[in-house]
Coordinates of C-alpha atoms in Angstrom, one line a residue:
X9 CA 20.3 8.9 -25.0
X10 CA 19.1 5.4 -25.9
X11 CA 21.5 2.5 -25.9
X12 CA 22.2 0.8 -29.2
X13 CA 20.4 -2.6 -29.5
X14 CA 22.3 -5.5 -31.1
X15 CA 19.5 -7.0 -33.1
X16 CA 21.7 -9.7 -34.6
X17 CA 21.9 -11.6 -31.4
X18 CA 18.2 -11.3 -30.4
X19 CA 15.5 -14.0 -31.1
X20 CA 13.1 -13.0 -33.9
X21 CA 10.1 -12.9 -31.5
X22 CA 11.9 -10.5 -29.2
X23 CA 12.9 -8.2 -32.2
X24 CA 9.2 -8.1 -33.1
X25 CA 8.4 -7.2 -29.5
X26 CA 11.0 -4.4 -29.5
X27 CA 9.8 -3.0 -32.7
X28 CA 6.2 -3.0 -31.6
X29 CA 6.7 -1.5 -28.1
X30 CA 9.8 0.7 -28.3
X31 CA 8.9 4.4 -28.7
X32 CA 9.9 5.8 -32.1
X33 CA 11.9 8.8 -31.3
X34 CA 12.5 11.4 -34.1
X35 CA 13.1 15.1 -34.3
X36 CA 12.2 15.5 -30.6
X37 CA 8.6 15.4 -31.5
X38 CA 7.5 13.0 -28.8
X39 CA 7.0 14.5 -25.4
X40 CA 9.1 13.2 -22.6
X41 CA 5.9 12.0 -20.7
X42 CA 5.1 9.8 -23.7
X43 CA 8.6 8.4 -23.7
X44 CA 8.4 7.6 -20.0
X45 CA 5.0 6.0 -20.5
X46 CA 6.5 3.8 -23.2
X47 CA 9.4 2.8 -21.0
X48 CA 7.0 1.6 -18.3
X49 CA 5.0 -0.3 -20.9
X50 CA 8.2 -1.9 -22.2
X51 CA 9.3 -2.8 -18.6
X52 CA 6.0 -4.5 -17.7
X53 CA 5.6 -6.3 -21.0
X54 CA 9.1 -7.6 -20.9
X55 CA 8.2 -9.3 -17.6
X56 CA 5.5 -11.3 -19.4
X57 CA 8.2 -13.0 -21.4
X58 CA 11.2 -13.0 -19.2
X59 CA 9.7 -13.6 -15.8
X60 CA 6.6 -15.8 -16.3
X61 CA 4.2 -15.8 -13.3
X62 CA 0.6 -16.6 -12.7
X63 CA -1.9 -13.8 -13.6
X64 CA -2.5 -12.8 -9.9
X65 CA 1.2 -12.2 -9.3
X66 CA 1.6 -10.5 -12.7
X67 CA -1.3 -8.0 -12.2
X68 CA -0.2 -7.5 -8.6
X69 CA 3.2 -6.4 -10.0
X70 CA 1.4 -4.1 -12.4
X71 CA -0.6 -2.7 -9.5
X72 CA 2.5 -2.0 -7.4
X73 CA 4.1 -0.4 -10.4
X74 CA 1.1 1.9 -10.8
X75 CA 1.3 2.8 -7.1
X76 CA 5.0 3.8 -7.4
X77 CA 4.2 5.8 -10.6
X78 CA 1.3 7.5 -8.8
X79 CA 3.7 9.4 -6.6
X80 CA 6.1 10.2 -9.4
X81 CA 5.6 13.8 -10.8
X82 CA 7.4 12.8 -14.0
X83 CA 4.6 10.4 -14.7
X84 CA 1.5 12.0 -13.1
X85 CA 0.7 15.6 -12.1
X86 CA -0.9 14.5 -8.8
X87 CA -1.7 11.1 -7.3
X88 CA -4.9 9.4 -8.3
X89 CA -4.9 7.6 -4.9
X90 CA -3.6 10.2 -2.5
X91 CA -2.5 8.7 0.9
X92 CA -2.1 5.2 2.3
X93 CA -5.9 4.8 3.0
X94 CA -6.8 5.6 -0.6
X95 CA -4.1 3.2 -1.9
X96 CA -5.3 0.4 0.4
X97 CA -8.9 0.9 -0.8
X98 CA -7.7 0.7 -4.5
X99 CA -5.7 -2.5 -3.8
X100 CA -8.7 -4.1 -2.1
X101 CA -10.9 -3.4 -5.1
X102 CA -8.4 -4.7 -7.6
X103 CA -7.6 -7.9 -5.8
X104 CA -11.2 -8.5 -4.8
X105 CA -12.1 -8.2 -8.5
X106 CA -9.4 -10.7 -9.6
X107 CA -10.3 -13.1 -6.8
X108 CA -14.1 -13.1 -7.6
X109 CA -13.4 -13.4 -11.3
X110 CA -11.5 -16.7 -10.7
X111 CA -14.2 -17.9 -8.3
X112 CA -16.9 -17.8 -11.1
X113 CA -15.0 -20.5 -13.0
X114 CA -13.5 -22.4 -10.1
X115 CA -15.5 -21.9 -6.9
X116 CA -12.9 -23.3 -4.5
X117 CA -13.5 -20.4 -2.2
X118 CA -16.3 -18.1 -1.2
X119 CA -16.4 -14.9 -3.2
X120 CA -15.3 -11.7 -1.4
X121 CA -18.1 -9.5 -2.6
X122 CA -21.7 -10.0 -3.4
X123 CA -22.6 -9.9 -7.1
X124 CA -26.1 -9.8 -8.6
X125 CA -27.2 -11.8 -11.7
X126 CA -23.8 -13.4 -12.2
X127 CA -24.0 -16.2 -14.8
X128 CA -23.0 -19.7 -13.9
X129 CA -20.0 -20.9 -16.0
X130 CA -20.5 -24.7 -16.4
X131 CA -17.6 -26.8 -17.8
X132 CA -15.5 -23.7 -18.3
X133 CA -12.8 -24.2 -15.7
X134 CA -9.9 -24.2 -18.2
X135 CA -7.0 -22.0 -17.4
X136 CA -7.4 -19.8 -20.5
X137 CA -10.8 -18.6 -19.3
X138 CA -9.5 -17.9 -15.8
X139 CA -6.4 -16.1 -17.0
X140 CA -8.6 -13.9 -19.2
X141 CA -11.1 -13.2 -16.5
X142 CA -8.4 -12.2 -14.0
X143 CA -6.7 -10.0 -16.6
X144 CA -9.8 -8.1 -17.6
X145 CA -10.9 -7.6 -14.0
X146 CA -7.5 -6.3 -13.1
X147 CA -7.3 -4.1 -16.2
X148 CA -10.7 -2.4 -15.7
X149 CA -10.2 -1.7 -12.0
X150 CA -6.7 -0.5 -12.5
X151 CA -7.7 1.8 -15.3
X152 CA -10.6 3.2 -13.2
X153 CA -8.5 3.8 -10.1
X154 CA -5.3 5.0 -11.9
X155 CA -6.8 6.8 -14.9
X156 CA -3.6 8.9 -15.5
X157 CA -1.9 5.6 -16.4
X158 CA -4.6 4.3 -18.8
X159 CA -2.3 4.0 -21.7
X160 CA 0.1 1.8 -19.8
X161 CA -2.7 -0.5 -18.6
X162 CA -4.2 -0.8 -22.0
X163 CA -0.9 -1.8 -23.7
X164 CA -0.1 -4.3 -21.0
X165 CA -3.6 -5.8 -21.0
X166 CA -3.5 -6.4 -24.8
X167 CA -0.1 -7.9 -24.7
X168 CA -1.0 -10.2 -21.8
X169 CA -4.1 -11.5 -23.5
X170 CA -2.0 -12.3 -26.6
X171 CA 0.2 -14.6 -24.5
X172 CA -2.7 -16.9 -23.5
X173 CA -2.6 -20.0 -25.7
X174 CA -5.6 -20.0 -28.1
X175 CA -7.3 -21.9 -30.8
X176 CA -11.0 -21.9 -31.8
X177 CA -12.1 -23.7 -28.7
X178 CA -9.8 -21.8 -26.3
X179 CA -10.7 -18.5 -27.9
X180 CA -14.3 -19.1 -26.9
X181 CA -13.1 -19.7 -23.3
X182 CA -11.0 -16.5 -23.4
X183 CA -14.0 -14.5 -24.6
X184 CA -16.0 -15.9 -21.7
X185 CA -13.3 -15.0 -19.3
X186 CA -13.1 -11.4 -20.6
X187 CA -16.9 -11.2 -20.3
X188 CA -16.9 -12.4 -16.6
X189 CA -13.9 -10.1 -15.7
X190 CA -15.9 -7.2 -17.0
X191 CA -19.0 -8.1 -15.1
X192 CA -17.1 -8.6 -11.8
X193 CA -15.1 -5.3 -12.2
X194 CA -18.2 -3.4 -13.1
X195 CA -20.2 -4.9 -10.2
X196 CA -17.5 -3.9 -7.6
X197 CA -16.8 -0.4 -9.1
X198 CA -20.5 0.4 -9.2
X199 CA -20.9 -0.7 -5.5
X200 CA -18.1 1.7 -4.5
X201 CA -19.3 4.7 -6.5
X202 CA -21.0 6.3 -3.4
X203 CA -18.9 4.8 -0.7
X204 CA -17.9 8.2 0.6
X205 CA -14.3 8.1 -0.6
X206 CA -14.8 11.2 -2.8
X207 CA -16.4 13.4 -0.2
X208 CA -14.1 16.2 1.0
X209 CA -14.1 17.0 4.7
X210 CA -11.9 19.6 6.4
X211 CA -10.1 19.4 9.7
X212 CA -9.8 22.5 11.8
X213 CA -7.0 22.0 14.3
X214 CA -7.5 22.8 18.0
X215 CA -4.9 25.0 19.7
X216 CA -5.4 23.0 22.9
X217 CA -2.5 20.9 24.2
X218 CA -2.7 17.3 23.1
X219 CA -4.5 17.9 19.8
X220 CA -3.1 17.4 16.3
X221 CA -1.6 20.3 14.4
X222 CA 0.5 20.5 11.2
X223 CA 4.2 19.7 11.4
X224 CA 5.8 23.1 12.3
X225 CA 8.6 22.5 9.8
X226 CA 6.0 21.9 7.1
X227 CA 3.2 24.2 8.1
X228 CA 1.4 24.0 4.7
X229 CA 1.2 20.2 4.6
X230 CA -2.5 20.2 5.3
X231 CA -4.5 17.3 6.8
X232 CA -4.9 14.1 4.8
X233 CA -7.8 11.7 5.2
X234 CA -10.1 13.6 7.6
X235 CA -13.1 12.0 5.8
X236 CA -11.6 8.5 5.5
X237 CA -13.2 7.1 8.7
X238 CA -16.6 7.8 7.1
X239 CA -16.0 5.7 3.9
X240 CA -18.0 2.5 3.7
X241 CA -15.7 -0.4 4.7
X242 CA -15.3 -3.7 2.7
X243 CA -16.2 -6.4 5.3
X244 CA -16.3 -4.5 8.6
X245 CA -19.8 -3.8 9.8
X246 CA -18.8 -0.1 10.3
X247 CA -15.4 1.7 10.6
X248 CA -15.5 2.2 14.3
X249 CA -16.4 -1.4 15.0
X250 CA -13.0 -2.0 16.7
X251 CA -12.1 1.6 17.6
X252 CA -9.0 1.6 19.8
X253 CA -9.6 2.0 23.5
X254 CA -9.8 5.5 24.9
X255 CA -6.5 5.8 26.8
X256 CA -5.7 9.4 25.7
X257 CA -8.9 11.1 26.6
X258 CA -11.6 12.5 24.3
X259 CA -12.4 15.7 26.2
X260 CA -10.1 18.6 27.0
X261 CA -10.2 17.6 30.7
X262 CA -9.5 13.9 30.1
X263 CA -6.8 14.8 27.5
X264 CA -5.1 17.1 30.0
X265 CA -5.1 14.4 32.6
X266 CA -3.5 11.9 30.2
X267 CA -0.8 14.5 29.3
X268 CA 0.2 14.5 33.0
X269 CA 0.0 10.7 33.4
X270 CA 3.1 8.6 33.9
X271 CA 2.4 6.5 30.8
X272 CA 2.5 9.6 28.6
X273 CA 5.5 11.1 30.3
X274 CA 7.5 7.8 29.8
X275 CA 6.5 7.8 26.1
X276 CA 7.4 11.5 25.8
X277 CA 10.9 10.9 27.2
X278 CA 11.3 7.8 25.0
X279 CA 10.6 9.5 21.7
X280 CA 12.3 12.7 22.6
X281 CA 15.5 10.7 23.0
X282 CA 15.2 7.8 20.6
X283 CA 13.3 9.5 17.8
X284 CA 15.4 12.6 17.6
X285 CA 17.2 13.4 14.4
X286 CA 20.5 13.6 16.4
X287 CA 19.7 10.8 18.8
X288 CA 22.6 9.4 20.8
X289 CA 20.7 6.3 21.8
X290 CA 19.2 5.1 18.5
X291 CA 21.5 2.4 17.0
X292 CA 22.5 2.3 13.3
X293 CA 20.3 -0.8 12.9
X294 CA 17.3 0.9 14.5
X295 CA 17.8 3.8 12.1
X296 CA 17.8 1.4 9.2
X297 CA 14.6 -0.3 10.5
X298 CA 12.9 3.1 10.8
X299 CA 13.7 4.1 7.2
X300 CA 13.3 0.6 5.6
X301 CA 9.6 0.4 6.6
X302 CA 8.8 4.0 5.5
X303 CA 7.3 4.3 2.0
X304 CA 6.0 7.8 2.9
X305 CA 4.9 8.9 -0.6
X306 CA 8.3 8.9 -2.2
X307 CA 8.4 8.7 -6.0
X308 CA 8.6 5.0 -7.1
X309 CA 8.0 3.8 -3.6
X310 CA 4.4 5.0 -3.0
X311 CA 2.7 4.2 0.3
X312 CA 2.9 1.4 2.9
X313 CA 0.3 -0.9 1.4
X314 CA 2.7 -1.3 -1.5
X315 CA 5.5 -2.4 0.9
X316 CA 3.2 -5.0 2.5
X317 CA 2.2 -6.4 -0.9
X318 CA 5.9 -6.8 -1.8
X319 CA 6.4 -8.8 1.4
X320 CA 3.4 -11.0 0.6
X321 CA 4.8 -11.6 -2.9
X322 CA 8.0 -12.9 -1.3
X323 CA 6.1 -15.3 1.0
X324 CA 3.7 -16.5 -1.7
X325 CA 6.5 -17.3 -4.1
X326 CA 8.6 -18.9 -1.5
X327 CA 5.7 -21.1 -0.4
X328 CA 4.9 -22.2 -4.0
X329 CA 1.3 -21.0 -3.9
X330 CA -1.1 -22.2 -6.5
X331 CA -3.0 -19.7 -8.6
X332 CA -6.0 -20.2 -6.4
X333 CA -4.0 -19.7 -3.2
X334 CA -2.5 -16.5 -4.6
X335 CA -5.9 -15.2 -5.5
X336 CA -7.2 -15.9 -2.0
X337 CA -4.2 -14.7 -0.1
X338 CA -3.8 -11.4 -1.9
X339 CA -7.5 -10.7 -1.7
X340 CA -7.6 -11.4 2.0
X341 CA -4.5 -9.3 2.7
X342 CA -5.7 -6.3 0.6
X343 CA -9.3 -6.3 1.9
X344 CA -7.8 -6.3 5.4
X345 CA -5.5 -3.5 4.5
X346 CA -8.4 -1.5 3.0
X347 CA -10.5 -1.9 6.2
X348 CA -7.4 -1.2 8.3
X349 CA -7.1 2.1 6.5
X350 CA -10.7 3.0 7.2
X351 CA -10.6 2.0 10.8
X352 CA -7.2 3.6 11.6
X353 CA -8.2 7.0 10.1
X354 CA -11.5 6.9 11.9
X355 CA -9.6 6.6 15.1
X356 CA -7.1 9.2 14.1
X357 CA -9.6 11.9 13.5
X358 CA -11.9 10.8 16.4
X359 CA -9.1 11.2 19.0
X360 CA -7.0 13.8 17.1
X361 CA -3.9 13.2 19.2
X362 CA -0.8 15.3 18.6
X363 CA 2.5 14.1 17.0
X364 CA 5.8 14.1 18.9
X365 CA 7.2 17.2 17.1
X366 CA 4.3 19.3 18.1
X367 CA 4.2 18.0 21.7
X368 CA 8.0 18.3 22.3
X369 CA 8.0 21.8 21.0
X370 CA 5.2 22.8 23.4
X371 CA 5.5 22.5 27.2
X372 CA 2.9 21.1 29.5
X373 CA 2.8 21.0 33.3
X374 CA 5.3 18.1 33.5
X375 CA 7.3 18.3 30.2
X376 CA 10.2 20.5 29.2
X377 CA 9.9 22.4 25.9
X378 CA 12.5 21.9 23.2
X379 CA 11.6 24.4 20.5
X380 CA 14.2 23.1 18.1
X381 CA 13.6 19.4 18.4
X382 CA 13.5 17.5 15.1
X383 CA 12.6 13.8 14.5
X384 CA 14.6 11.6 12.3
X385 CA 11.3 11.8 10.4
X386 CA 9.5 10.2 7.5
X387 CA 11.9 10.3 4.6
X388 CA 11.6 12.8 1.7
X389 CA 12.6 12.0 -1.8
X390 CA 16.1 13.4 -1.8
X391 CA 14.9 16.8 -2.8
X392 CA 13.0 17.7 0.4
X393 CA 13.5 17.6 4.1
X394 CA 12.1 14.8 6.3
X395 CA 8.7 15.4 7.8
X396 CA 6.0 14.2 10.2
X397 CA 2.9 12.7 8.3
X398 CA -0.1 15.0 7.8
X399 CA -2.6 13.3 10.1
X400 CA -3.1 12.6 13.8
X401 CA -1.0 10.1 15.7
X402 CA -3.4 7.8 17.5
X403 CA -3.3 5.1 16.2
X404 CA -0.4 4.4 13.9
X405 CA -1.4 3.6 10.4
X406 CA 1.8 1.7 9.8
X407 CA 1.2 -0.5 12.8
X408 CA -2.4 -1.1 11.9
X409 CA -1.6 -1.9 8.3
X410 CA 1.3 -4.1 9.2
X411 CA -0.5 -6.1 11.8
X412 CA -3.5 -6.6 9.5
X413 CA -1.1 -8.0 6.9
X414 CA 1.0 -10.3 9.2
X415 CA -2.1 -11.6 11.1
X416 CA -3.7 -12.5 7.7
X417 CA -0.5 -14.4 6.8
X418 CA -0.6 -16.2 10.1
X419 CA -4.2 -17.2 9.6
X420 CA -3.7 -18.2 5.9
X421 CA -0.6 -20.4 6.5
X422 CA -1.7 -21.5 10.0
X423 CA 1.7 -20.7 11.4
X424 CA 3.9 -17.8 12.5
X425 CA 7.3 -19.4 11.9
X426 CA 8.0 -18.9 8.2
X427 CA 11.4 -17.5 7.6
X428 CA 12.0 -15.0 4.8
X429 CA 14.1 -12.1 3.7
X430 CA 13.1 -8.8 2.2
X431 CA 14.7 -5.9 0.4
X432 CA 12.9 -2.6 1.0
X433 CA 12.9 -0.2 -1.9
X434 CA 14.1 2.4 0.7
X435 CA 17.4 0.4 0.5
X436 CA 17.5 -0.8 -3.1
X437 CA 20.7 1.0 -4.0
X438 CA 18.8 3.6 -6.0
X439 CA 16.5 5.6 -3.6
X440 CA 18.1 8.9 -2.7
X441 CA 18.5 9.7 1.0
X442 CA 17.1 13.1 1.9
X443 CA 19.8 13.7 4.5
X444 CA 22.9 12.8 2.4
X445 CA 21.5 13.5 -1.1
X446 CA 23.1 10.2 -2.1
X447 CA 21.6 6.7 -2.9
X448 CA 21.2 4.5 0.1
X449 CA 23.0 1.2 -0.1
X450 CA 21.3 -2.1 -1.1
X451 CA 20.4 -3.9 2.1
X452 CA 18.4 -7.1 2.8
X453 CA 16.7 -7.8 6.1
X454 CA 16.0 -11.4 7.4
X455 CA 13.2 -12.6 9.5
X456 CA 12.5 -15.9 11.3
X457 CA 8.8 -15.3 11.8
X458 CA 5.9 -13.0 10.8
X459 CA 5.9 -11.6 14.4
X460 CA 9.5 -10.5 14.1
X461 CA 8.7 -8.6 11.0
X462 CA 5.5 -7.2 12.5
X463 CA 7.3 -5.9 15.5
X464 CA 10.0 -4.2 13.4
X465 CA 7.2 -2.5 11.5
X466 CA 5.7 -1.5 14.8
X467 CA 8.9 0.0 16.2
X468 CA 9.9 1.7 12.9
X469 CA 7.7 4.8 13.5
X470 CA 9.1 5.2 17.0
X471 CA 12.7 5.2 15.6
X472 CA 11.7 7.9 13.2
X473 CA 10.2 9.9 16.0
X474 CA 6.8 10.4 14.3
X475 CA 4.7 8.2 16.7
X476 CA 4.2 7.3 20.4
X477 CA 4.5 3.7 21.7
X478 CA 0.7 3.7 22.5
X479 CA 0.0 4.5 18.8
X480 CA 1.9 1.5 17.7
X481 CA 0.6 -0.9 20.4
X482 CA -3.0 -0.1 19.8
X483 CA -2.5 0.0 16.1
X484 CA -1.2 -3.6 16.4
X485 CA -4.3 -4.7 18.3
X486 CA -6.6 -3.0 15.8
X487 CA -4.8 -4.5 12.8
X488 CA -5.0 -8.0 14.2
X489 CA -8.7 -7.6 15.0
X490 CA -9.5 -6.4 11.5
X491 CA -7.6 -9.3 9.9
X492 CA -9.4 -11.8 12.1
X493 CA -12.8 -10.2 11.2
X494 CA -12.0 -10.2 7.5
X495 CA -10.8 -13.8 7.6
X496 CA -13.9 -15.0 9.4
X497 CA -16.3 -13.1 7.2
X498 CA -14.7 -14.1 4.0
X499 CA -14.7 -17.8 4.9

C-alpha cells in the first residue's frame, strides 16, 4: 500500500515531478512489474534533484542499479549480463563510451577506443555539450546491454537531459553532445558485435581427480563462462597474454603429481579447516570478510564488478575528483575489470582445476575423504542454500578483479596509502542471510590502504571455502598485470 503524500509541504517543482513520474494506480489494472519499474524510475530521477553529482557518477549509479536489478527476478526474467565476466564487459563498454564522448570535446586524455570518422568539435568545450554527450553514450550502451530495463533507462535519460541548463545557444551545444554520444556509443557497440561474447560453448567435466565438476550440493548449476576466455579483450593483445603460471599441472600425470605435492596438501588442510561451514578456527571477523566481499548474483547485489565500482565511487568522491578525472578513473578501472574477466576465465577453463567441495569429498593418495564437508559458501539470497560458484577454481575471479581494481587505483592516484571506509551491500541492514533467514546487520569496514582492502578481498574466498590459496595468489598477480597493461596502453 502506498504511503499518503503531504503535498501541502512540498515545493511546487517537486509536486510536478511526483505527478509526472509516480505510477497511476487504479482498479489494479497496472501489472506489478510496471509498478516496480516506475519505482526504480522514481528512485533514480529523485537522485538527480536531491543528490546532485557529475554525469559520470550519476550514470555509474544508474549502471550499478541496473546490475542489481539484472539479478532480481521481480524485475527481469533472467539476467541480460549473466555472470561476473559479462557484467565486467558491459561496464567496460559503458564507461569507455562515456569517457570517449567527453574526450571529443575536451581531449585532456587519450581516448580508450579507436573511432573512425569522428568529427572535431571546435570551440564546443562547454559543460552542457559534455553532459549531454556523456548522458547519450551512457543511455545507449545501457539500453543495449540491459534491454529488459529499457523503459527505466529512457525515462531517466529524458529527465537528466531536462536538468541541463539551456537557452538557444546552449541547446545547440546540447544537440551536438547528443550527436557525439550517439556516434561514440554506436562505434563501440558495433565493434563488439562479433567479439565472441554471444557464442555458446559447452564444458564436459572430466571424472579424473583434480578437474572441475559441479558443486555436489547443486548438481544442476551448470558451467558458466566456458567460452569467456575466447572473447576479444579490450586492451590486452589476447586473453592468455598473462596466463597464470602452470603450478597445478595441465596433463593427468602432472595434475596427479600436484595433488600429492606438499603445497597442495597444505592448502587442502587449510581450506578444509578454515573454509568449513562449521569451522572452529575461522573468526567472526573472517566470516564477515568472506561474506562482505561476496556479491555472488544475489538480487539487488549482482556480481563482484558492482562491488568494486562502489568502492571506486567512495574513493573518487572522497578525493574530490573533477569530472574529467572521474571519466578517466572509471574507464580505466572498468576496462581493467573487463580484461580481468576475459583473462581469469581463460585460465579457469584452460586449467579446469577442482573446487574445495569436490576435492574434499573425494580422496586422493594423501588426503582423507570427508563426504559430508560443506563450505561456508557463496551466499544465497535468503531463499536458497549457500553454494560453490559454477566455474573452475584456478584462478580466483574475485582476486583477479579486485587486484585489477586496486592496482588501477594505485596507478591513478600514485599512492597506496589512501584511507577509506566502505559498507558492503551484503551488510546493509537489508540483505537476507541464507543461513539465518534474517537481515544481516549494517556494518562498515575501514581500510588504511588499497593493499589492505585488496588482501581482504583476496582472503575472502578462502574464508568462504570456495577457493584455494594458490587461486587467490595467482589471481592477484594476474589482476595487477592486467591493470598495469591497461594503464600503459591507455596512456
